[in-house]
mmCIF file of C-alpha atoms in Angstrom:
data_model
loop_
_atom_site.group_PDB
_atom_site.id
_atom_site.type_symbol
_atom_site.label_atom_id
_atom_site.label_comp_id
_atom_site.label_asym_id
_atom_site.label_seq_id
_atom_site.Cartn_x
_atom_site.Cartn_y
_atom_site.Cartn_z
ATOM 1 C CA MET D 1 74.227 207.329 69.076
ATOM 2 C CA ASP D 2 73.063 203.790 69.890
ATOM 3 C CA MET D 3 73.371 202.900 66.218
ATOM 4 C CA TRP D 4 77.011 204.037 66.093
ATOM 5 C CA ILE D 5 77.772 201.981 69.194
ATOM 6 C CA THR D 6 76.111 198.978 67.497
ATOM 7 C CA ILE D 7 78.223 199.488 64.335
ATOM 8 C CA ILE D 8 81.445 199.791 66.403
ATOM 9 C CA ILE D 9 80.580 196.649 68.365
ATOM 10 C CA MET D 10 79.925 194.742 65.099
ATOM 11 C CA ILE D 11 83.252 195.988 63.668
ATOM 12 C CA VAL D 12 85.133 194.859 66.809
ATOM 13 C CA ILE D 13 83.377 191.486 66.900
ATOM 14 C CA GLY D 14 84.011 190.955 63.162
ATOM 15 C CA ALA D 15 87.678 191.870 63.530
ATOM 16 C CA LEU D 16 88.076 189.523 66.501
ATOM 17 C CA ILE D 17 86.348 186.706 64.656
ATOM 18 C CA GLY D 18 88.414 187.236 61.455
ATOM 19 C CA GLY D 19 91.732 187.518 63.234
ATOM 20 C CA LEU D 20 91.038 184.655 65.603
ATOM 21 C CA THR D 21 89.840 182.439 62.741
ATOM 22 C CA ASN D 22 93.033 182.981 60.739
ATOM 23 C CA LEU D 23 95.172 182.463 63.866
ATOM 24 C CA ILE D 24 93.398 179.182 64.576
ATOM 25 C CA ALA D 25 93.783 178.140 60.938
ATOM 26 C CA ILE D 26 97.535 178.814 61.088
ATOM 27 C CA LYS D 27 97.847 176.843 64.318
ATOM 28 C CA MET D 28 95.838 173.977 62.812
ATOM 29 C CA LEU D 29 98.481 173.574 60.120
ATOM 30 C CA PHE D 30 100.584 171.844 62.810
ATOM 31 C CA ARG D 31 98.410 171.229 65.851
ATOM 32 C CA PRO D 32 97.414 168.979 67.306
ATOM 33 C CA PHE D 33 100.308 166.728 66.434
ATOM 34 C CA ASN D 34 98.322 163.552 67.135
ATOM 35 C CA THR D 35 94.765 162.374 66.547
ATOM 36 C CA LEU D 36 92.420 163.202 69.431
ATOM 37 C CA TYR D 37 89.464 161.011 70.442
ATOM 38 C CA ILE D 38 86.373 161.509 72.566
ATOM 39 C CA GLY D 39 85.506 158.007 73.511
ATOM 40 C CA LYS D 40 85.548 156.074 70.251
ATOM 41 C CA PHE D 41 84.953 159.135 68.106
ATOM 42 C CA ARG D 42 87.788 161.017 66.441
ATOM 43 C CA VAL D 43 87.791 164.734 66.988
ATOM 44 C CA PRO D 44 87.422 166.475 63.582
ATOM 45 C CA PHE D 45 90.487 168.201 62.082
ATOM 46 C CA THR D 46 92.891 166.192 64.220
ATOM 47 C CA PRO D 47 95.768 165.837 63.750
ATOM 48 C CA GLY D 48 96.787 169.090 62.063
ATOM 49 C CA LEU D 49 97.193 169.372 58.302
ATOM 50 C CA ILE D 50 100.978 168.925 58.151
ATOM 51 C CA PRO D 51 101.103 165.996 60.662
ATOM 52 C CA LYS D 52 98.211 164.355 58.833
ATOM 53 C CA ARG D 53 99.826 164.759 55.400
ATOM 54 C CA ARG D 54 103.358 164.186 56.646
ATOM 55 C CA LYS D 55 103.924 161.072 54.525
ATOM 56 C CA GLN D 56 102.668 162.724 51.336
ATOM 57 C CA LEU D 57 104.682 165.858 52.153
ATOM 58 C CA ALA D 58 107.858 163.797 52.613
ATOM 59 C CA VAL D 59 107.351 161.983 49.309
ATOM 60 C CA GLN D 60 106.582 165.214 47.469
ATOM 61 C CA LEU D 61 109.625 166.970 48.938
ATOM 62 C CA GLY D 62 111.843 164.067 47.943
ATOM 63 C CA GLU D 63 110.597 164.145 44.367
ATOM 64 C CA THR D 64 110.901 167.940 44.235
ATOM 65 C CA VAL D 65 114.520 167.847 45.447
ATOM 66 C CA THR D 66 115.622 165.181 42.955
ATOM 67 C CA LYS D 67 113.627 166.441 39.956
ATOM 68 C CA HIS D 68 113.953 170.203 40.318
ATOM 69 C CA LEU D 69 116.604 171.147 42.913
ATOM 70 C CA LEU D 70 119.478 168.653 43.077
ATOM 71 C CA THR D 71 119.581 167.424 39.471
ATOM 72 C CA ALA D 72 122.459 165.709 37.681
ATOM 73 C CA GLU D 73 122.545 168.472 35.080
ATOM 74 C CA GLY D 74 122.826 171.178 37.725
ATOM 75 C CA VAL D 75 125.602 169.423 39.627
ATOM 76 C CA GLN D 76 127.471 168.624 36.393
ATOM 77 C CA ALA D 77 127.281 172.269 35.311
ATOM 78 C CA LYS D 78 128.728 173.353 38.665
ATOM 79 C CA ILE D 79 131.546 170.783 38.536
ATOM 80 C CA ASN D 80 132.419 171.739 34.952
ATOM 81 C CA ASP D 81 132.589 175.417 35.895
ATOM 82 C CA THR D 82 136.143 176.703 35.444
ATOM 83 C CA GLY D 83 136.102 178.649 38.695
ATOM 84 C CA PHE D 84 134.958 175.633 40.704
ATOM 85 C CA ARG D 85 137.653 173.414 39.175
ATOM 86 C CA THR D 86 140.308 176.035 39.932
ATOM 87 C CA GLU D 87 139.154 176.276 43.545
ATOM 88 C CA MET D 88 139.160 172.493 43.937
ATOM 89 C CA THR D 89 142.631 172.212 42.402
ATOM 90 C CA GLU D 90 144.034 174.882 44.718
ATOM 91 C CA LEU D 91 142.374 173.224 47.713
ATOM 92 C CA VAL D 92 143.846 169.818 46.898
ATOM 93 C CA GLN D 93 147.268 171.324 46.141
ATOM 94 C CA GLY D 94 147.264 172.970 49.573
ATOM 95 C CA GLU D 95 146.445 169.668 51.258
ATOM 96 C CA VAL D 96 149.100 167.844 49.238
ATOM 97 C CA LYS D 97 151.744 170.441 50.175
ATOM 98 C CA ARG D 98 150.838 170.108 53.835
ATOM 99 C CA PHE D 99 151.067 166.330 53.585
ATOM 100 C CA LEU D 100 154.413 166.371 51.772
ATOM 101 C CA LYS D 101 155.960 168.608 54.447
ATOM 102 C CA SER D 102 154.884 166.289 57.250
ATOM 103 C CA ASP D 103 157.442 164.907 59.720
ATOM 104 C CA MET D 104 155.442 161.696 59.981
ATOM 105 C CA THR D 105 157.044 158.536 58.599
ATOM 106 C CA ILE D 106 155.354 156.174 56.164
ATOM 107 C CA SER D 107 155.072 153.574 58.923
ATOM 108 C CA GLU D 108 153.416 156.053 61.307
ATOM 109 C CA LEU D 109 151.055 157.224 58.559
ATOM 110 C CA LEU D 110 149.906 153.690 57.773
ATOM 111 C CA GLN D 111 149.419 152.868 61.446
ATOM 112 C CA LYS D 112 147.612 156.113 62.323
ATOM 113 C CA ASP D 113 145.325 156.588 59.324
ATOM 114 C CA PHE D 114 144.841 153.012 58.170
ATOM 115 C CA GLY D 115 145.299 151.023 61.364
ATOM 116 C CA ALA D 116 147.884 148.792 59.692
ATOM 117 C CA ALA D 117 150.270 147.049 62.087
ATOM 118 C CA ASP D 118 153.608 145.302 61.444
ATOM 119 C CA ILE D 119 153.916 146.992 58.045
ATOM 120 C CA GLN D 120 157.474 145.886 57.330
ATOM 121 C CA THR D 121 156.723 142.176 57.733
ATOM 122 C CA ARG D 122 153.605 142.496 55.597
ATOM 123 C CA ILE D 123 155.433 144.280 52.805
ATOM 124 C CA GLN D 124 158.312 141.827 52.854
ATOM 125 C CA THR D 125 155.994 138.813 52.839
ATOM 126 C CA THR D 126 153.843 140.238 50.059
ATOM 127 C CA THR D 127 156.837 141.284 47.953
ATOM 128 C CA GLU D 128 158.524 137.920 48.401
ATOM 129 C CA ALA D 129 155.362 136.036 47.388
ATOM 130 C CA TRP D 130 154.846 138.357 44.400
ATOM 131 C CA LEU D 131 158.412 137.922 43.148
ATOM 132 C CA ALA D 132 158.277 134.135 43.514
ATOM 133 C CA ASN D 133 154.962 134.011 41.670
ATOM 134 C CA ARG D 134 156.215 136.262 38.852
ATOM 135 C CA MET D 135 159.310 134.087 38.388
ATOM 136 C CA LYS D 136 157.130 130.985 38.341
ATOM 137 C CA ILE D 137 154.832 132.483 35.692
ATOM 138 C CA MET D 138 157.837 133.598 33.633
ATOM 139 C CA LEU D 139 159.364 130.130 33.736
ATOM 140 C CA GLU D 140 156.082 128.402 32.890
ATOM 141 C CA SER D 141 155.500 130.712 29.919
ATOM 142 C CA SER D 142 158.980 129.841 28.617
ATOM 143 C CA ASN D 143 158.392 126.080 28.427
ATOM 144 C CA GLY D 144 159.080 124.706 24.937
ATOM 145 C CA LYS D 145 161.488 127.521 24.087
ATOM 146 C CA GLU D 146 165.260 127.225 23.918
ATOM 147 C CA MET D 147 167.307 128.844 26.661
ATOM 148 C CA LYS D 148 168.950 131.256 24.203
ATOM 149 C CA GLU D 149 165.481 132.396 23.037
ATOM 150 C CA VAL D 150 164.253 133.100 26.565
ATOM 151 C CA LEU D 151 167.358 134.781 27.957
ATOM 152 C CA PRO D 152 168.340 138.222 26.632
ATOM 153 C CA GLU D 153 170.738 138.038 23.669
ATOM 154 C CA LYS D 154 173.259 140.272 25.438
ATOM 155 C CA PHE D 155 173.170 137.984 28.471
ATOM 156 C CA VAL D 156 173.868 134.877 26.349
ATOM 157 C CA ALA D 157 176.712 136.605 24.507
ATOM 158 C CA ALA D 158 178.176 137.976 27.728
ATOM 159 C CA GLY D 159 178.119 134.520 29.274
ATOM 160 C CA GLU D 160 180.153 133.055 26.445
ATOM 161 C CA GLU D 161 182.568 136.004 26.529
ATOM 162 C CA LYS D 162 183.227 135.282 30.207
ATOM 163 C CA LEU D 163 184.199 131.642 29.607
ATOM 164 C CA PRO D 164 187.945 132.398 29.017
ATOM 165 C CA GLU D 165 188.037 134.183 32.353
ATOM 166 C CA VAL D 166 186.274 131.212 33.968
ATOM 167 C CA VAL D 167 188.858 128.806 32.490
ATOM 168 C CA ASP D 168 191.774 130.933 33.710
ATOM 169 C CA TRP D 169 190.168 131.173 37.149
ATOM 170 C CA LEU D 170 189.662 127.383 37.366
ATOM 171 C CA LEU D 171 193.210 126.588 36.253
ATOM 172 C CA ASN D 172 194.752 129.153 38.613
ATOM 173 C CA LYS D 173 192.719 127.796 41.509
ATOM 174 C CA GLY D 174 193.834 124.263 40.603
ATOM 175 C CA ILE D 175 197.482 125.268 40.466
ATOM 176 C CA VAL D 176 197.283 127.135 43.788
ATOM 177 C CA TYR D 177 195.602 124.118 45.367
ATOM 178 C CA LEU D 178 198.219 121.662 44.073
ATOM 179 C CA GLU D 179 201.015 123.896 45.347
ATOM 180 C CA SER D 180 199.499 124.072 48.822
ATOM 181 C CA ASP D 181 200.202 121.573 51.630
ATOM 182 C CA GLU D 182 196.605 120.430 51.559
ATOM 183 C CA GLY D 183 196.860 119.838 47.809
ATOM 184 C CA ARG D 184 200.039 117.802 48.137
ATOM 185 C CA LYS D 185 198.498 115.676 50.875
ATOM 186 C CA SER D 186 195.361 115.094 48.830
ATOM 187 C CA LEU D 187 197.443 114.110 45.793
ATOM 188 C CA ALA D 188 199.537 111.673 47.854
ATOM 189 C CA SER D 189 196.398 110.202 49.391
ATOM 190 C CA GLY D 190 194.851 109.801 45.942
ATOM 191 C CA ILE D 191 197.906 108.071 44.533
ATOM 192 C CA ASP D 192 198.014 105.767 47.539
ATOM 193 C CA ALA D 193 194.362 104.808 47.063
ATOM 194 C CA PHE D 194 194.936 104.265 43.352
ATOM 195 C CA LEU D 195 197.957 101.979 43.822
ATOM 196 C CA MET D 196 196.239 99.922 46.513
ATOM 197 C CA ASP D 197 193.882 98.518 43.820
ATOM 198 C CA LYS D 198 196.564 97.634 41.204
ATOM 199 C CA GLY D 199 197.867 94.301 42.389
ATOM 200 C CA MET D 200 200.905 92.955 44.125
ATOM 201 C CA LEU D 201 203.525 94.127 41.595
ATOM 202 C CA VAL D 202 202.386 97.716 41.652
ATOM 203 C CA ASN D 203 202.180 97.540 45.421
ATOM 204 C CA MET D 204 205.759 96.360 45.566
ATOM 205 C CA VAL D 205 206.817 99.300 43.389
ATOM 206 C CA SER D 206 204.839 101.625 45.596
ATOM 207 C CA MET D 207 206.479 100.206 48.711
ATOM 208 C CA PHE D 208 209.901 100.480 47.090
ATOM 209 C CA PHE D 209 209.565 104.114 45.957
ATOM 210 C CA GLY D 210 207.062 105.301 48.544
ATOM 211 C CA ASN D 211 203.829 107.051 47.559
ATOM 212 C CA VAL D 212 205.030 110.421 48.762
ATOM 213 C CA SER D 213 207.931 110.311 46.340
ATOM 214 C CA ILE D 214 205.572 109.465 43.479
ATOM 215 C CA ALA D 215 203.303 112.393 44.503
ATOM 216 C CA GLU D 216 206.301 114.722 44.528
ATOM 217 C CA LYS D 217 207.196 113.586 41.019
ATOM 218 C CA VAL D 218 203.604 113.843 39.739
ATOM 219 C CA GLN D 219 202.806 117.232 41.281
ATOM 220 C CA PRO D 220 205.183 119.339 39.112
ATOM 221 C CA GLU D 221 204.010 117.534 35.981
ATOM 222 C CA LEU D 222 200.358 118.206 36.835
ATOM 223 C CA ILE D 223 201.108 121.864 37.460
ATOM 224 C CA LYS D 224 203.043 122.044 34.175
ATOM 225 C CA PHE D 225 200.106 120.365 32.407
ATOM 226 C CA MET D 226 197.617 122.872 33.857
ATOM 227 C CA LYS D 227 199.824 125.793 32.795
ATOM 228 C CA HIS D 228 200.176 124.532 29.244
ATOM 229 C CA GLU D 229 198.361 126.559 26.570
ATOM 230 C CA ASN D 230 196.877 123.430 24.999
ATOM 231 C CA THR D 231 195.256 122.534 28.318
ATOM 232 C CA ARG D 232 193.673 125.976 28.492
ATOM 233 C CA ASP D 233 192.427 125.773 24.887
ATOM 234 C CA THR D 234 191.026 122.286 25.365
ATOM 235 C CA LEU D 235 189.218 123.201 28.566
ATOM 236 C CA LEU D 236 187.874 126.403 26.969
ATOM 237 C CA GLN D 237 186.554 124.496 23.941
ATOM 238 C CA LEU D 238 184.931 121.966 26.257
ATOM 239 C CA LEU D 239 183.207 124.658 28.310
ATOM 240 C CA GLN D 240 182.118 126.548 25.195
ATOM 241 C CA GLN D 241 180.596 123.413 23.719
ATOM 242 C CA GLU D 242 178.793 122.579 26.949
ATOM 243 C CA TYR D 243 177.609 126.187 27.275
ATOM 244 C CA ARG D 244 176.190 126.171 23.745
ATOM 245 C CA ASN D 245 174.587 122.778 24.280
ATOM 246 C CA PHE D 246 172.987 124.101 27.449
ATOM 247 C CA MET D 247 171.680 127.206 25.654
ATOM 248 C CA ASP D 248 170.213 124.956 22.928
ATOM 249 C CA LYS D 249 168.219 123.000 25.508
ATOM 250 C CA LYS D 250 164.524 123.602 25.944
ATOM 251 C CA MET D 251 163.729 125.716 28.968
ATOM 252 C CA ASP D 252 161.775 122.969 30.716
ATOM 253 C CA GLU D 253 164.549 120.417 30.021
ATOM 254 C CA ALA D 254 167.187 122.733 31.468
ATOM 255 C CA LEU D 255 165.102 123.517 34.528
ATOM 256 C CA GLU D 256 164.703 119.818 35.305
ATOM 257 C CA LEU D 257 168.345 119.884 36.344
ATOM 258 C CA PHE D 258 167.491 122.223 39.228
ATOM 259 C CA ASP D 259 164.990 122.394 42.078
ATOM 260 C CA MET D 260 163.295 125.485 40.652
ATOM 261 C CA PRO D 261 160.602 125.991 43.359
ATOM 262 C CA GLU D 262 163.326 126.143 45.986
ATOM 263 C CA ILE D 263 165.541 128.330 43.792
ATOM 264 C CA THR D 264 162.794 130.847 42.954
ATOM 265 C CA ALA D 265 161.726 131.014 46.589
ATOM 266 C CA GLY D 266 165.321 131.550 47.660
ATOM 267 C CA LEU D 267 165.897 134.246 45.033
ATOM 268 C CA ALA D 268 162.694 136.046 45.989
ATOM 269 C CA LYS D 269 163.658 135.945 49.646
ATOM 270 C CA GLU D 270 167.192 137.174 48.942
ATOM 271 C CA ILE D 271 166.012 140.023 46.695
ATOM 272 C CA THR D 272 163.381 141.100 49.223
ATOM 273 C CA ALA D 273 165.924 141.023 52.061
ATOM 274 C CA ARG D 274 168.151 143.408 50.118
ATOM 275 C CA LEU D 275 165.368 145.945 49.511
ATOM 276 C CA PRO D 276 165.601 148.998 51.850
ATOM 277 C CA ILE D 277 162.009 148.535 53.053
ATOM 278 C CA GLU D 278 162.669 149.360 56.717
ATOM 279 C CA GLU D 279 164.730 152.406 55.768
ATOM 280 C CA TYR D 280 161.956 153.878 53.609
ATOM 281 C CA LEU D 281 159.212 153.078 56.128
ATOM 282 C CA ASN D 282 161.069 154.966 58.865
ATOM 283 C CA THR D 283 161.991 157.971 56.716
ATOM 284 C CA PRO D 284 159.927 161.185 57.214
ATOM 285 C CA ILE D 285 157.590 161.988 54.344
ATOM 286 C CA HIS D 286 159.198 165.387 53.737
ATOM 287 C CA SER D 287 162.587 163.704 53.193
ATOM 288 C CA LEU D 288 161.161 161.292 50.629
ATOM 289 C CA ALA D 289 159.215 164.033 48.839
ATOM 290 C CA THR D 290 162.006 166.601 48.559
ATOM 291 C CA THR D 291 162.955 165.801 44.976
ATOM 292 C CA VAL D 292 159.421 165.190 43.668
ATOM 293 C CA GLU D 293 157.357 167.780 45.569
ATOM 294 C CA GLY D 294 157.222 170.241 42.664
ATOM 295 C CA TRP D 295 156.217 167.552 40.186
ATOM 296 C CA ILE D 296 153.529 166.146 42.503
ATOM 297 C CA VAL D 297 152.016 169.533 43.432
ATOM 298 C CA ASN D 298 152.256 171.406 40.128
ATOM 299 C CA ASP D 299 151.923 168.615 37.583
ATOM 300 C CA LEU D 300 150.428 165.459 39.041
ATOM 301 C CA THR D 301 147.842 167.009 41.391
ATOM 302 C CA PRO D 302 146.018 169.186 38.776
ATOM 303 C CA LYS D 303 145.829 166.214 36.416
ATOM 304 C CA ALA D 304 144.554 163.955 39.210
ATOM 305 C CA VAL D 305 141.906 166.487 40.274
ATOM 306 C CA ALA D 306 140.747 166.976 36.663
ATOM 307 C CA ALA D 307 140.598 163.221 36.095
ATOM 308 C CA GLY D 308 138.708 162.697 39.368
ATOM 309 C CA LEU D 309 136.151 165.406 38.581
ATOM 310 C CA ASP D 310 135.685 164.093 35.036
ATOM 311 C CA LEU D 311 135.082 160.611 36.383
ATOM 312 C CA PHE D 312 132.661 161.982 38.975
ATOM 313 C CA VAL D 313 130.724 163.877 36.283
ATOM 314 C CA ALA D 314 130.612 160.812 34.041
ATOM 315 C CA LYS D 315 129.242 158.625 36.833
ATOM 316 C CA LEU D 316 127.113 161.302 38.533
ATOM 317 C CA GLU D 317 123.738 160.102 37.260
ATOM 318 C CA VAL D 318 124.502 156.561 38.388
ATOM 319 C CA LEU D 319 125.726 157.820 41.783
ATOM 320 C CA LEU D 320 122.610 159.922 42.359
ATOM 321 C CA GLU D 321 120.460 156.989 41.362
ATOM 322 C CA LYS D 322 122.307 154.652 43.694
ATOM 323 C CA MET D 323 122.109 157.181 46.556
ATOM 324 C CA HIS D 324 118.288 157.299 46.329
ATOM 325 C CA LEU D 325 118.165 160.973 47.313
ATOM 326 C CA ALA D 326 114.366 161.085 47.177
ATOM 327 C CA LYS D 327 114.212 158.289 49.727
ATOM 328 C CA ILE D 328 116.791 160.035 51.936
ATOM 329 C CA VAL D 329 114.796 163.293 51.919
ATOM 330 C CA GLU D 330 111.592 161.378 52.602
ATOM 331 C CA GLU D 331 113.133 159.554 55.579
ATOM 332 C CA GLN D 332 114.637 162.775 56.973
ATOM 333 C CA VAL D 333 111.313 164.621 56.741
ATOM 334 C CA GLU D 334 109.462 161.757 58.394
ATOM 335 C CA ALA D 335 112.029 161.622 61.192
ATOM 336 C CA PHE D 336 112.031 165.393 61.718
ATOM 337 C CA SER D 337 110.386 166.637 64.932
ATOM 338 C CA LEU D 338 107.059 168.336 64.256
ATOM 339 C CA GLU D 339 107.707 170.814 67.067
ATOM 340 C CA ARG D 340 111.026 171.762 65.509
ATOM 341 C CA LEU D 341 109.452 171.991 62.033
ATOM 342 C CA GLU D 342 106.766 174.314 63.411
ATOM 343 C CA GLU D 343 109.400 176.519 65.055
ATOM 344 C CA ILE D 344 111.397 176.756 61.811
ATOM 345 C CA ILE D 345 108.415 177.653 59.623
ATOM 346 C CA ILE D 346 107.053 180.189 62.118
ATOM 347 C CA ALA D 347 110.523 181.735 62.545
ATOM 348 C CA ILE D 348 110.944 182.038 58.761
ATOM 349 C CA ALA D 349 107.394 183.353 58.014
ATOM 350 C CA LYS D 350 106.702 185.096 61.307
ATOM 351 C CA SER D 351 105.955 188.500 59.781
ATOM 352 C CA GLU D 352 103.876 186.975 56.970
ATOM 353 C CA LEU D 353 101.806 184.906 59.426
ATOM 354 C CA LYS D 354 101.170 188.021 61.522
ATOM 355 C CA MET D 355 100.036 189.837 58.398
ATOM 356 C CA ILE D 356 97.643 186.981 57.619
ATOM 357 C CA THR D 357 96.199 187.242 61.146
ATOM 358 C CA TRP D 358 95.808 191.038 60.888
ATOM 359 C CA LEU D 359 94.365 190.665 57.405
ATOM 360 C CA GLY D 360 91.726 188.341 58.845
ATOM 361 C CA ALA D 361 90.985 190.924 61.524
ATOM 362 C CA LEU D 362 90.735 193.681 58.886
ATOM 363 C CA LEU D 363 88.404 191.671 56.718
ATOM 364 C CA GLY D 364 86.332 190.714 59.760
ATOM 365 C CA GLY D 365 86.116 194.385 60.762
ATOM 366 C CA LEU D 366 84.987 195.416 57.258
ATOM 367 C CA ILE D 367 82.365 192.702 57.286
ATOM 368 C CA GLY D 368 81.187 193.943 60.706
ATOM 369 C CA LEU D 369 81.017 197.493 59.324
ATOM 370 C CA PHE D 370 79.027 196.313 56.338
ATOM 371 C CA GLN D 371 76.654 194.389 58.614
ATOM 372 C CA GLY D 372 76.198 197.440 60.873
ATOM 373 C CA ILE D 373 75.382 199.725 57.934
ATOM 374 C CA LEU D 374 73.030 197.071 56.547
ATOM 375 C CA VAL D 375 71.227 196.838 59.931
ATOM 376 C CA LEU D 376 71.035 200.670 60.054
ATOM 377 C CA PHE D 377 69.167 200.880 56.762
ATOM 378 C CA LEU D 378 66.933 197.895 57.464
#
């Protein structure tokens, strides 16, 4: 009877020692978190295994993630998967539809999402500067060329075709002016100024007839002269010759006749002022997108998504290299709380750790049983 009690006691003691040893070993994976000292001497097995090897663990995890888990080949295979691309396309199409139906104006969008203020002034200033610069570049690139070579052929031909209309317009304006009171007064004043410089005899004639009478006699003749067909033909030939001579000039020679910097700046400003910039900026997005929504959603968006994913796949290795994922994992592991890490591991492997503890107790009990039987026979 005493021998059986001895065997039972040895089994219990062995089980306690085995279970307690495994429990302590599990705890020593994490604890203590810091090195303990007695005086100047470090307590053995402190800190725990994981805190002690934390740096090596972080490095190893980083290398494992980049070499075996999050690899460029794996990510590329996922991105190239037809199902994934379809899901991404549908997701982007949904976001684009939502955006295109928005009541927000372009101005509000730029201010809200991009923090851009005074959009209209910025666009006008930028557009004006761009137009002026483009005109300057165009003019500079045309130096050495004749005007008719630089200007479109249709424009040159149209300009010459308009010359008869210009001549008729000039002559009609001249006739209307001469027939007006202002024209008659100007003619009389001109004749008076002319006769004042022609000597005493002419002055006597002028005094005798009176300059107004001379103007009244000259005015009908001038009007008749301007209405004559030969006058029109002569003036037209003169303008045509001057027009052709001007078109034969080199571009830089022709431009010397004008203040081009001021002209280009003025044109750019005038063109920009006529653009409906304010109107478009204050128009809701859904109003602007009405006519193009189908094209954007069904045609442009799938192509843009495909192109974006293809570019991402092509540059993926470089992106992963530039991101330094191994370093990121290493830094995250090093910064992770040991208490929290212990809680996570124990929560995940709680049943397995209990089994290890009970296994230690079982083995300890078997050893105790073996020792008891051995003592019984000895």
